[in-house]
mmCIF file as Biopython writes it, N, C-alpha, C and O atoms, coordinates in Angstrom:
data_model
#
loop_
_atom_site.group_PDB
_atom_site.id
_atom_site.type_symbol
_atom_site.label_atom_id
_atom_site.label_alt_id
_atom_site.label_comp_id
_atom_site.label_asym_id
_atom_site.label_entity_id
_atom_site.label_seq_id
_atom_site.pdbx_PDB_ins_code
_atom_site.Cartn_x
_atom_site.Cartn_y
_atom_site.Cartn_z
_atom_site.occupancy
_atom_site.B_iso_or_equiv
_atom_site.auth_seq_id
_atom_site.auth_asym_id
_atom_site.pdbx_PDB_model_num
ATOM 1   N N  . MET A ? 1  ? -9.904  -22.358 -14.399 1.0 0.0 1  A 1 
ATOM 2   C CA . MET A ? 1  ? -9.709  -22.858 -13.046 1.0 0.0 1  A 1 
ATOM 3   C C  . MET A ? 1  ? -10.286 -24.270 -12.969 1.0 0.0 1  A 1 
ATOM 4   O O  . MET A ? 1  ? -11.452 -24.467 -13.311 1.0 0.0 1  A 1 
ATOM 5   N N  . PRO A ? 2  ? -9.519  -25.237 -12.538 1.0 0.0 2  A 1 
ATOM 6   C CA . PRO A ? 2  ? -10.043 -26.607 -12.480 1.0 0.0 2  A 1 
ATOM 7   C C  . PRO A ? 2  ? -11.058 -26.783 -11.352 1.0 0.0 2  A 1 
ATOM 8   O O  . PRO A ? 2  ? -10.927 -26.213 -10.269 1.0 0.0 2  A 1 
ATOM 9   N N  . ASN A ? 3  ? -12.057 -27.579 -11.643 1.0 0.0 3  A 1 
ATOM 10  C CA . ASN A ? 3  ? -13.087 -27.899 -10.654 1.0 0.0 3  A 1 
ATOM 11  C C  . ASN A ? 3  ? -13.119 -29.394 -10.440 1.0 0.0 3  A 1 
ATOM 12  O O  . ASN A ? 3  ? -12.797 -30.161 -11.347 1.0 0.0 3  A 1 
ATOM 13  N N  . PRO A ? 4  ? -13.515 -29.827 -9.218  1.0 0.0 4  A 1 
ATOM 14  C CA . PRO A ? 4  ? -13.594 -31.266 -8.982  1.0 0.0 4  A 1 
ATOM 15  C C  . PRO A ? 4  ? -14.686 -31.920 -9.842  1.0 0.0 4  A 1 
ATOM 16  O O  . PRO A ? 4  ? -15.767 -31.363 -10.032 1.0 0.0 4  A 1 
ATOM 17  N N  . LYS A ? 5  ? -14.375 -33.101 -10.349 1.0 0.0 5  A 1 
ATOM 18  C CA . LYS A ? 5  ? -15.335 -33.805 -11.199 1.0 0.0 5  A 1 
ATOM 19  C C  . LYS A ? 5  ? -16.441 -34.438 -10.361 1.0 0.0 5  A 1 
ATOM 20  O O  . LYS A ? 5  ? -17.601 -34.485 -10.770 1.0 0.0 5  A 1 
ATOM 21  N N  . ARG A ? 6  ? -16.060 -34.925 -9.180  1.0 0.0 6  A 1 
ATOM 22  C CA . ARG A ? 6  ? -17.045 -35.559 -8.301  1.0 0.0 6  A 1 
ATOM 23  C C  . ARG A ? 6  ? -16.978 -34.929 -6.916  1.0 0.0 6  A 1 
ATOM 24  O O  . ARG A ? 6  ? -15.970 -34.341 -6.524  1.0 0.0 6  A 1 
ATOM 25  N N  . ARG A ? 7  ? -18.060 -35.067 -6.203  1.0 0.0 7  A 1 
ATOM 26  C CA . ARG A ? 7  ? -18.149 -34.509 -4.853  1.0 0.0 7  A 1 
ATOM 27  C C  . ARG A ? 7  ? -17.373 -35.388 -3.873  1.0 0.0 7  A 1 
ATOM 28  O O  . ARG A ? 7  ? -17.425 -36.615 -3.953  1.0 0.0 7  A 1 
ATOM 29  N N  . HIS A ? 8  ? -16.650 -34.748 -2.945  1.0 0.0 8  A 1 
ATOM 30  C CA . HIS A ? 8  ? -15.969 -35.509 -1.904  1.0 0.0 8  A 1 
ATOM 31  C C  . HIS A ? 8  ? -16.970 -35.920 -0.857  1.0 0.0 8  A 1 
ATOM 32  O O  . HIS A ? 8  ? -17.871 -35.153 -0.518  1.0 0.0 8  A 1 
ATOM 33  N N  . SER A ? 9  ? -16.825 -37.115 -0.343  1.0 0.0 9  A 1 
ATOM 34  C CA . SER A ? 9  ? -17.761 -37.615 0.672   1.0 0.0 9  A 1 
ATOM 35  C C  . SER A ? 9  ? -17.490 -36.953 2.022   1.0 0.0 9  A 1 
ATOM 36  O O  . SER A ? 9  ? -16.424 -36.377 2.240   1.0 0.0 9  A 1 
ATOM 37  N N  . GLN A ? 10 ? -18.470 -37.043 2.924   1.0 0.0 10 A 1 
ATOM 38  C CA . GLN A ? 10 ? -18.306 -36.499 4.277   1.0 0.0 10 A 1 
ATOM 39  C C  . GLN A ? 10 ? -17.191 -37.225 5.012   1.0 0.0 10 A 1 
ATOM 40  O O  . GLN A ? 10 ? -16.451 -36.613 5.782   1.0 0.0 10 A 1 
ATOM 41  N N  . GLN A ? 11 ? -17.069 -38.519 4.780   1.0 0.0 11 A 1 
ATOM 42  C CA . GLN A ? 11 ? -16.028 -39.307 5.446   1.0 0.0 11 A 1 
ATOM 43  C C  . GLN A ? 11 ? -14.636 -38.838 5.022   1.0 0.0 11 A 1 
ATOM 44  O O  . GLN A ? 11 ? -13.720 -38.757 5.841   1.0 0.0 11 A 1 
ATOM 45  N N  . ARG A ? 12 ? -14.493 -38.533 3.743   1.0 0.0 12 A 1 
ATOM 46  C CA . ARG A ? 12 ? -13.198 -38.071 3.247   1.0 0.0 12 A 1 
ATOM 47  C C  . ARG A ? 12 ? -12.820 -36.730 3.879   1.0 0.0 12 A 1 
ATOM 48  O O  . ARG A ? 12 ? -11.666 -36.507 4.244   1.0 0.0 12 A 1 
ATOM 49  N N  . SER A ? 13 ? -13.813 -35.838 4.004   1.0 0.0 13 A 1 
ATOM 50  C CA . SER A ? 13 ? -13.558 -34.544 4.645   1.0 0.0 13 A 1 
ATOM 51  C C  . SER A ? 13 ? -13.221 -34.731 6.111   1.0 0.0 13 A 1 
ATOM 52  O O  . SER A ? 13 ? -12.325 -34.064 6.627   1.0 0.0 13 A 1 
ATOM 53  N N  . ALA A ? 14 ? -13.918 -35.619 6.785   1.0 0.0 14 A 1 
ATOM 54  C CA . ALA A ? 14 ? -13.686 -35.863 8.212   1.0 0.0 14 A 1 
ATOM 55  C C  . ALA A ? 14 ? -12.301 -36.449 8.447   1.0 0.0 14 A 1 
ATOM 56  O O  . ALA A ? 14 ? -11.647 -36.109 9.433   1.0 0.0 14 A 1 
ATOM 57  N N  . LYS A ? 15 ? -11.847 -37.318 7.560   1.0 0.0 15 A 1 
ATOM 58  C CA . LYS A ? 15 ? -10.507 -37.900 7.694   1.0 0.0 15 A 1 
ATOM 59  C C  . LYS A ? 15 ? -9.439  -36.814 7.602   1.0 0.0 15 A 1 
ATOM 60  O O  . LYS A ? 15 ? -8.440  -36.846 8.321   1.0 0.0 15 A 1 
ATOM 61  N N  . ARG A ? 16 ? -9.663  -35.862 6.713   1.0 0.0 16 A 1 
ATOM 62  C CA . ARG A ? 16 ? -8.699  -34.779 6.544   1.0 0.0 16 A 1 
ATOM 63  C C  . ARG A ? 16 ? -8.680  -33.876 7.777   1.0 0.0 16 A 1 
ATOM 64  O O  . ARG A ? 16 ? -7.627  -33.374 8.171   1.0 0.0 16 A 1 
ATOM 65  N N  . ARG A ? 17 ? -9.848  -33.675 8.381   1.0 0.0 17 A 1 
ATOM 66  C CA . ARG A ? 17 ? -9.954  -32.738 9.494   1.0 0.0 17 A 1 
ATOM 67  C C  . ARG A ? 17 ? -9.575  -33.333 10.843  1.0 0.0 17 A 1 
ATOM 68  O O  . ARG A ? 17 ? -9.550  -32.606 11.836  1.0 0.0 17 A 1 
ATOM 69  N N  . THR A ? 18 ? -9.283  -34.611 10.916  1.0 0.0 18 A 1 
ATOM 70  C CA . THR A ? 18 ? -8.966  -35.221 12.211  1.0 0.0 18 A 1 
ATOM 71  C C  . THR A ? 18 ? -7.699  -34.652 12.820  1.0 0.0 18 A 1 
ATOM 72  O O  . THR A ? 18 ? -7.509  -34.740 14.033  1.0 0.0 18 A 1 
ATOM 73  N N  . HIS A ? 19 ? -6.837  -34.078 12.019  1.0 0.0 19 A 1 
ATOM 74  C CA . HIS A ? 19 ? -5.561  -33.583 12.530  1.0 0.0 19 A 1 
ATOM 75  C C  . HIS A ? 19 ? -5.633  -32.140 12.985  1.0 0.0 19 A 1 
ATOM 76  O O  . HIS A ? 19 ? -4.659  -31.624 13.533  1.0 0.0 19 A 1 
ATOM 77  N N  . TYR A ? 20 ? -6.777  -31.463 12.772  1.0 0.0 20 A 1 
ATOM 78  C CA . TYR A ? 20 ? -6.941  -30.094 13.232  1.0 0.0 20 A 1 
ATOM 79  C C  . TYR A ? 20 ? -7.407  -30.131 14.669  1.0 0.0 20 A 1 
ATOM 80  O O  . TYR A ? 20 ? -8.591  -30.338 14.934  1.0 0.0 20 A 1 
ATOM 81  N N  . LYS A ? 21 ? -6.492  -29.934 15.596  1.0 0.0 21 A 1 
ATOM 82  C CA . LYS A ? 21 ? -6.831  -30.016 17.009  1.0 0.0 21 A 1 
ATOM 83  C C  . LYS A ? 21 ? -6.534  -28.694 17.691  1.0 0.0 21 A 1 
ATOM 84  O O  . LYS A ? 21 ? -5.586  -27.994 17.337  1.0 0.0 21 A 1 
ATOM 85  N N  . ALA A ? 22 ? -7.344  -28.371 18.659  1.0 0.0 22 A 1 
ATOM 86  C CA . ALA A ? 22 ? -7.093  -27.187 19.466  1.0 0.0 22 A 1 
ATOM 87  C C  . ALA A ? 22 ? -6.085  -27.563 20.550  1.0 0.0 22 A 1 
ATOM 88  O O  . ALA A ? 22 ? -6.242  -28.584 21.220  1.0 0.0 22 A 1 
ATOM 89  N N  . THR A ? 23 ? -5.066  -26.751 20.721  1.0 0.0 23 A 1 
ATOM 90  C CA . THR A ? 23 ? -4.063  -27.018 21.749  1.0 0.0 23 A 1 
ATOM 91  C C  . THR A ? 23 ? -4.197  -25.982 22.851  1.0 0.0 23 A 1 
ATOM 92  O O  . THR A ? 23 ? -4.480  -24.812 22.591  1.0 0.0 23 A 1 
ATOM 93  N N  . SER A ? 24 ? -3.995  -26.416 24.059  1.0 0.0 24 A 1 
ATOM 94  C CA . SER A ? 24 ? -4.075  -25.480 25.178  1.0 0.0 24 A 1 
ATOM 95  C C  . SER A ? 24 ? -2.743  -24.745 25.315  1.0 0.0 24 A 1 
ATOM 96  O O  . SER A ? 24 ? -1.690  -25.274 24.958  1.0 0.0 24 A 1 
ATOM 97  N N  . THR A ? 25 ? -2.804  -23.534 25.831  1.0 0.0 25 A 1 
ATOM 98  C CA . THR A ? 25 ? -1.584  -22.750 25.998  1.0 0.0 25 A 1 
ATOM 99  C C  . THR A ? 25 ? -0.788  -23.281 27.184  1.0 0.0 25 A 1 
ATOM 100 O O  . THR A ? 25 ? -1.364  -23.702 28.188  1.0 0.0 25 A 1 
ATOM 101 N N  . THR A ? 26 ? 0.517   -23.261 27.067  1.0 0.0 26 A 1 
ATOM 102 C CA . THR A ? 26 ? 1.383   -23.738 28.127  1.0 0.0 26 A 1 
ATOM 103 C C  . THR A ? 26 ? 1.669   -22.594 29.084  1.0 0.0 26 A 1 
ATOM 104 O O  . THR A ? 26 ? 2.248   -21.578 28.699  1.0 0.0 26 A 1 
ATOM 105 N N  . LEU A ? 27 ? 1.258   -22.769 30.334  1.0 0.0 27 A 1 
ATOM 106 C CA . LEU A ? 27 ? 1.486   -21.743 31.344  1.0 0.0 27 A 1 
ATOM 107 C C  . LEU A ? 27 ? 2.670   -22.117 32.207  1.0 0.0 27 A 1 
ATOM 108 O O  . LEU A ? 27 ? 2.950   -23.296 32.422  1.0 0.0 27 A 1 
ATOM 109 N N  . THR A ? 28 ? 3.353   -21.118 32.692  1.0 0.0 28 A 1 
ATOM 110 C CA . THR A ? 28 ? 4.526   -21.327 33.519  1.0 0.0 28 A 1 
ATOM 111 C C  . THR A ? 28 ? 4.507   -20.324 34.662  1.0 0.0 28 A 1 
ATOM 112 O O  . THR A ? 28 ? 3.930   -19.245 34.528  1.0 0.0 28 A 1 
ATOM 113 N N  . THR A ? 29 ? 5.126   -20.662 35.771  1.0 0.0 29 A 1 
ATOM 114 C CA . THR A ? 29 ? 5.221   -19.752 36.903  1.0 0.0 29 A 1 
ATOM 115 C C  . THR A ? 29 ? 6.638   -19.202 36.966  1.0 0.0 29 A 1 
ATOM 116 O O  . THR A ? 29 ? 7.607   -19.960 36.991  1.0 0.0 29 A 1 
ATOM 117 N N  . ASP A ? 30 ? 6.752   -17.874 36.993  1.0 0.0 30 A 1 
ATOM 118 C CA . ASP A ? 30 ? 8.055   -17.233 37.033  1.0 0.0 30 A 1 
ATOM 119 C C  . ASP A ? 30 ? 8.673   -17.413 38.416  1.0 0.0 30 A 1 
ATOM 120 O O  . ASP A ? 30 ? 8.003   -17.200 39.427  1.0 0.0 30 A 1 
ATOM 121 N N  . ALA A ? 31 ? 9.929   -17.799 38.465  1.0 0.0 31 A 1 
ATOM 122 C CA . ALA A ? 31 ? 10.607  -18.031 39.742  1.0 0.0 31 A 1 
ATOM 123 C C  . ALA A ? 31 ? 10.853  -16.728 40.503  1.0 0.0 31 A 1 
ATOM 124 O O  . ALA A ? 31 ? 10.835  -16.715 41.734  1.0 0.0 31 A 1 
ATOM 125 N N  . ALA A ? 32 ? 11.081  -15.635 39.778  1.0 0.0 32 A 1 
ATOM 126 C CA . ALA A ? 32 ? 11.402  -14.363 40.422  1.0 0.0 32 A 1 
ATOM 127 C C  . ALA A ? 32 ? 10.170  -13.701 41.036  1.0 0.0 32 A 1 
ATOM 128 O O  . ALA A ? 32 ? 10.221  -13.220 42.168  1.0 0.0 32 A 1 
ATOM 129 N N  . THR A ? 33 ? 9.057   -13.676 40.286  1.0 0.0 33 A 1 
ATOM 130 C CA . THR A ? 33 ? 7.873   -12.951 40.750  1.0 0.0 33 A 1 
ATOM 131 C C  . THR A ? 33 ? 6.748   -13.859 41.215  1.0 0.0 33 A 1 
ATOM 132 O O  . THR A ? 33 ? 5.864   -13.405 41.941  1.0 0.0 33 A 1 
ATOM 133 N N  . GLY A ? 34 ? 6.752   -15.120 40.822  1.0 0.0 34 A 1 
ATOM 134 C CA . GLY A ? 34 ? 5.670   -16.036 41.176  1.0 0.0 34 A 1 
ATOM 135 C C  . GLY A ? 34 ? 4.426   -15.840 40.324  1.0 0.0 34 A 1 
ATOM 136 O O  . GLY A ? 34 ? 3.373   -16.404 40.619  1.0 0.0 34 A 1 
ATOM 137 N N  . GLU A ? 35 ? 4.543   -15.046 39.275  1.0 0.0 35 A 1 
ATOM 138 C CA . GLU A ? 35 ? 3.425   -14.748 38.377  1.0 0.0 35 A 1 
ATOM 139 C C  . GLU A ? 35 ? 3.242   -15.880 37.372  1.0 0.0 35 A 1 
ATOM 140 O O  . GLU A ? 35 ? 4.225   -16.391 36.833  1.0 0.0 35 A 1 
ATOM 141 N N  . THR A ? 36 ? 2.002   -16.278 37.113  1.0 0.0 36 A 1 
ATOM 142 C CA . THR A ? 36 ? 1.704   -17.275 36.085  1.0 0.0 36 A 1 
ATOM 143 C C  . THR A ? 36 ? 1.526   -16.553 34.763  1.0 0.0 36 A 1 
ATOM 144 O O  . THR A ? 36 ? 0.799   -15.563 34.685  1.0 0.0 36 A 1 
ATOM 145 N N  . HIS A ? 37 ? 2.191   -17.049 33.712  1.0 0.0 37 A 1 
ATOM 146 C CA . HIS A ? 37 ? 2.137   -16.390 32.405  1.0 0.0 37 A 1 
ATOM 147 C C  . HIS A ? 37 ? 2.321   -17.412 31.305  1.0 0.0 37 A 1 
ATOM 148 O O  . HIS A ? 37 ? 2.683   -18.561 31.557  1.0 0.0 37 A 1 
ATOM 149 N N  . VAL A ? 38 ? 2.063   -16.977 30.066  1.0 0.0 38 A 1 
ATOM 150 C CA . VAL A ? 38 ? 2.250   -17.826 28.895  1.0 0.0 38 A 1 
ATOM 151 C C  . VAL A ? 38 ? 3.745   -17.913 28.605  1.0 0.0 38 A 1 
ATOM 152 O O  . VAL A ? 38 ? 4.460   -16.913 28.672  1.0 0.0 38 A 1 
ATOM 153 N N  . ARG A ? 39 ? 4.208   -19.113 28.282  1.0 0.0 39 A 1 
ATOM 154 C CA . ARG A ? 39 ? 5.642   -19.302 28.023  1.0 0.0 39 A 1 
ATOM 155 C C  . ARG A ? 39 ? 6.107   -18.514 26.807  1.0 0.0 39 A 1 
ATOM 156 O O  . ARG A ? 39 ? 5.358   -18.336 25.846  1.0 0.0 39 A 1 
ATOM 157 N N  . HIS A ? 40 ? 7.340   -18.049 26.857  1.0 0.0 40 A 1 
ATOM 158 C CA . HIS A ? 40 ? 8.001   -17.323 25.767  1.0 0.0 40 A 1 
ATOM 159 C C  . HIS A ? 40 ? 7.285   -16.028 25.410  1.0 0.0 40 A 1 
ATOM 160 O O  . HIS A ? 40 ? 7.340   -15.587 24.262  1.0 0.0 40 A 1 
ATOM 161 N N  . ARG A ? 41 ? 6.618   -15.416 26.377  1.0 0.0 41 A 1 
ATOM 162 C CA . ARG A ? 41 ? 5.950   -14.136 26.156  1.0 0.0 41 A 1 
ATOM 163 C C  . ARG A ? 41 ? 6.279   -13.207 27.315  1.0 0.0 41 A 1 
ATOM 164 O O  . ARG A ? 41 ? 6.406   -13.651 28.457  1.0 0.0 41 A 1 
ATOM 165 N N  . ALA A ? 42 ? 6.417   -11.935 27.026  1.0 0.0 42 A 1 
ATOM 166 C CA . ALA A ? 42 ? 6.602   -10.944 28.083  1.0 0.0 42 A 1 
ATOM 167 C C  . ALA A ? 42 ? 5.254   -10.704 28.745  1.0 0.0 42 A 1 
ATOM 168 O O  . ALA A ? 42 ? 4.213   -10.828 28.100  1.0 0.0 42 A 1 
ATOM 169 N N  . TYR A ? 43 ? 5.267   -10.361 30.030  1.0 0.0 43 A 1 
ATOM 170 C CA . TYR A ? 43 ? 4.028   -10.114 30.758  1.0 0.0 43 A 1 
ATOM 171 C C  . TYR A ? 43 ? 4.200   -8.914  31.677  1.0 0.0 43 A 1 
ATOM 172 O O  . TYR A ? 43 ? 5.319   -8.523  32.010  1.0 0.0 43 A 1 
ATOM 173 N N  . VAL A ? 44 ? 3.077   -8.339  32.081  1.0 0.0 44 A 1 
ATOM 174 C CA . VAL A ? 44 ? 3.091   -7.144  32.919  1.0 0.0 44 A 1 
ATOM 175 C C  . VAL A ? 44 ? 2.872   -7.549  34.369  1.0 0.0 44 A 1 
ATOM 176 O O  . VAL A ? 44 ? 1.958   -8.312  34.681  1.0 0.0 44 A 1 
ATOM 177 N N  . ASN A ? 45 ? 3.723   -7.029  35.252  1.0 0.0 45 A 1 
ATOM 178 C CA . ASN A ? 45 ? 3.594   -7.266  36.683  1.0 0.0 45 A 1 
ATOM 179 C C  . ASN A ? 45 ? 3.942   -5.965  37.396  1.0 0.0 45 A 1 
ATOM 180 O O  . ASN A ? 45 ? 5.056   -5.458  37.270  1.0 0.0 45 A 1 
ATOM 181 N N  . GLU A ? 46 ? 2.980   -5.427  38.145  1.0 0.0 46 A 1 
ATOM 182 C CA . GLU A ? 46 ? 3.155   -4.172  38.882  1.0 0.0 46 A 1 
ATOM 183 C C  . GLU A ? 46 ? 3.607   -3.033  37.970  1.0 0.0 46 A 1 
ATOM 184 O O  . GLU A ? 46 ? 4.469   -2.240  38.349  1.0 0.0 46 A 1 
ATOM 185 N N  . GLY A ? 47 ? 3.035   -2.951  36.782  1.0 0.0 47 A 1 
ATOM 186 C CA . GLY A ? 47 ? 3.340   -1.862  35.863  1.0 0.0 47 A 1 
ATOM 187 C C  . GLY A ? 47 ? 4.654   -2.002  35.119  1.0 0.0 47 A 1 
ATOM 188 O O  . GLY A ? 47 ? 5.044   -1.085  34.397  1.0 0.0 47 A 1 
ATOM 189 N N  . LYS A ? 48 ? 5.347   -3.115  35.271  1.0 0.0 48 A 1 
ATOM 190 C CA . LYS A ? 48 ? 6.622   -3.334  34.577  1.0 0.0 48 A 1 
ATOM 191 C C  . LYS A ? 48 ? 6.473   -4.511  33.617  1.0 0.0 48 A 1 
ATOM 192 O O  . LYS A ? 48 ? 5.779   -5.485  33.910  1.0 0.0 48 A 1 
ATOM 193 N N  . LEU A ? 49 ? 7.131   -4.406  32.474  1.0 0.0 49 A 1 
ATOM 194 C CA . LEU A ? 49 ? 7.130   -5.471  31.487  1.0 0.0 49 A 1 
ATOM 195 C C  . LEU A ? 49 ? 8.285   -6.409  31.804  1.0 0.0 49 A 1 
ATOM 196 O O  . LEU A ? 49 ? 9.438   -5.982  31.855  1.0 0.0 49 A 1 
ATOM 197 N N  . ILE A ? 50 ? 7.979   -7.698  32.020  1.0 0.0 50 A 1 
ATOM 198 C CA . ILE A ? 50 ? 8.981   -8.667  32.460  1.0 0.0 50 A 1 
ATOM 199 C C  . ILE A ? 50 ? 9.062   -9.808  31.456  1.0 0.0 50 A 1 
ATOM 200 O O  . ILE A ? 50 ? 8.041   -10.277 30.952  1.0 0.0 50 A 1 
ATOM 201 N N  . TYR A ? 51 ? 10.305  -10.259 31.165  1.0 0.0 51 A 1 
ATOM 202 C CA . TYR A ? 51 ? 10.538  -11.406 30.297  1.0 0.0 51 A 1 
ATOM 203 C C  . TYR A ? 51 ? 11.711  -12.200 30.868  1.0 0.0 51 A 1 
ATOM 204 O O  . TYR A ? 51 ? 12.778  -11.643 31.127  1.0 0.0 51 A 1 
ATOM 205 N N  . LYS A ? 52 ? 11.510  -13.495 31.061  1.0 0.0 52 A 1 
ATOM 206 C CA . LYS A ? 52 ? 12.521  -14.396 31.623  1.0 0.0 52 A 1 
ATOM 207 C C  . LYS A ? 52 ? 13.041  -13.906 32.970  1.0 0.0 52 A 1 
ATOM 208 O O  . LYS A ? 52 ? 14.232  -14.024 33.257  1.0 0.0 52 A 1 
ATOM 209 N N  . GLY A ? 53 ? 12.148  -13.352 33.802  1.0 0.0 53 A 1 
ATOM 210 C CA . GLY A ? 53 ? 12.515  -12.926 35.141  1.0 0.0 53 A 1 
ATOM 211 C C  . GLY A ? 53 ? 13.247  -11.606 35.206  1.0 0.0 53 A 1 
ATOM 212 O O  . GLY A ? 53 ? 13.648  -11.185 36.291  1.0 0.0 53 A 1 
ATOM 213 N N  . LYS A ? 54 ? 13.433  -10.939 34.080  1.0 0.0 54 A 1 
ATOM 214 C CA . LYS A ? 54 ? 14.140  -9.657  34.067  1.0 0.0 54 A 1 
ATOM 215 C C  . LYS A ? 54 ? 13.205  -8.555  33.577  1.0 0.0 54 A 1 
ATOM 216 O O  . LYS A ? 54 ? 12.341  -8.791  32.733  1.0 0.0 54 A 1 
ATOM 217 N N  . VAL A ? 55 ? 13.386  -7.361  34.110  1.0 0.0 55 A 1 
ATOM 218 C CA . VAL A ? 55 ? 12.581  -6.214  33.704  1.0 0.0 55 A 1 
ATOM 219 C C  . VAL A ? 55 ? 13.049  -5.751  32.329  1.0 0.0 55 A 1 
ATOM 220 O O  . VAL A ? 55 ? 14.218  -5.416  32.139  1.0 0.0 55 A 1 
ATOM 221 N N  . VAL A ? 56 ? 12.127  -5.737  31.378  1.0 0.0 56 A 1 
ATOM 222 C CA . VAL A ? 56 ? 12.444  -5.320  30.015  1.0 0.0 56 A 1 
ATOM 223 C C  . VAL A ? 56 ? 12.142  -3.840  29.852  1.0 0.0 56 A 1 
ATOM 224 O O  . VAL A ? 56 ? 12.903  -3.114  29.214  1.0 0.0 56 A 1 
ATOM 225 N N  . ALA A ? 57 ? 11.025  -3.390  30.431  1.0 0.0 57 A 1 
ATOM 226 C CA . ALA A ? 57 ? 10.655  -1.985  30.354  1.0 0.0 57 A 1 
ATOM 227 C C  . ALA A ? 57 ? 10.029  -1.583  31.681  1.0 0.0 57 A 1 
ATOM 228 O O  . ALA A ? 57 ? 9.251   -2.336  32.268  1.0 0.0 57 A 1 
ATOM 229 N N  . GLU A ? 58 ? 10.377  -0.391  32.147  1.0 0.0 58 A 1 
ATOM 230 C CA . GLU A ? 58 ? 9.853   0.099   33.420  1.0 0.0 58 A 1 
ATOM 231 C C  . GLU A ? 58 ? 8.365   0.440   33.321  1.0 0.0 58 A 1 
ATOM 232 O O  . GLU A ? 58 ? 7.609   0.243   34.273  1.0 0.0 58 A 1 
ATOM 233 N N  . LYS A ? 59 ? 7.958   0.951   32.164  1.0 0.0 59 A 1 
ATOM 234 C CA . LYS A ? 59 ? 6.562   1.309   31.960  1.0 0.0 59 A 1 
ATOM 235 C C  . LYS A ? 59 ? 5.956   0.338   30.957  1.0 0.0 59 A 1 
ATOM 236 O O  . LYS A ? 59 ? 6.477   0.174   29.854  1.0 0.0 59 A 1 
ATOM 237 N N  . ALA A ? 60 ? 4.865   -0.303  31.334  1.0 0.0 60 A 1 
ATOM 238 C CA . ALA A ? 60 ? 4.222   -1.265  30.449  1.0 0.0 60 A 1 
ATOM 239 C C  . ALA A ? 60 ? 3.601   -0.547  29.262  1.0 0.0 60 A 1 
ATOM 240 O O  . ALA A ? 60 ? 3.082   0.558   29.420  1.0 0.0 60 A 1 
ATOM 241 N N  . PRO A ? 61 ? 3.642   -1.152  28.066  1.0 0.0 61 A 1 
ATOM 242 C CA . PRO A ? 61 ? 3.040   -0.504  26.894  1.0 0.0 61 A 1 
ATOM 243 C C  . PRO A ? 61 ? 1.523   -0.455  27.027  1.0 0.0 61 A 1 
ATOM 244 O O  . PRO A ? 61 ? 0.912   -1.370  27.577  1.0 0.0 61 A 1 
ATOM 245 N N  . SER A ? 62 ? 0.924   0.609   26.525  1.0 0.0 62 A 1 
ATOM 246 C CA . SER A ? 62 ? -0.526  0.731   26.569  1.0 0.0 62 A 1 
ATOM 247 C C  . SER A ? 62 ? -1.133  -0.099  25.447  1.0 0.0 62 A 1 
ATOM 248 O O  . SER A ? 62 ? -0.576  -0.196  24.353  1.0 0.0 62 A 1 
ATOM 249 N N  . LYS A ? 63 ? -2.280  -0.693  25.737  1.0 0.0 63 A 1 
ATOM 250 C CA . LYS A ? 63 ? -2.953  -1.493  24.710  1.0 0.0 63 A 1 
ATOM 251 C C  . LYS A ? 63 ? -3.718  -0.565  23.781  1.0 0.0 63 A 1 
ATOM 252 O O  . LYS A ? 63 ? -4.578  0.203   24.213  1.0 0.0 63 A 1 
ATOM 253 N N  . ALA A ? 64 ? -3.392  -0.651  22.507  1.0 0.0 64 A 1 
ATOM 254 C CA . ALA A ? 64 ? -4.040  0.244   21.530  1.0 0.0 64 A 1 
ATOM 255 C C  . ALA A ? 64 ? -5.069  -0.502  20.729  1.0 0.0 64 A 1 
ATOM 256 O O  . ALA A ? 64 ? -5.717  0.082   19.860  1.0 0.0 64 A 1 
#
């Protein structure tokens, strides 16, 4: 297994890590229910699973 011959400097590591950024989740408000949710994800409202303003399942799945 090859090993580095010399140690990388802190500056070199920091330059590489500058592109690792935390991004905030994009929230959206559903026009049908007015519920705020994460985009492109199904969400539970009043015991029903909803996606894109339509009921996907009458009974919400239990969290296991």
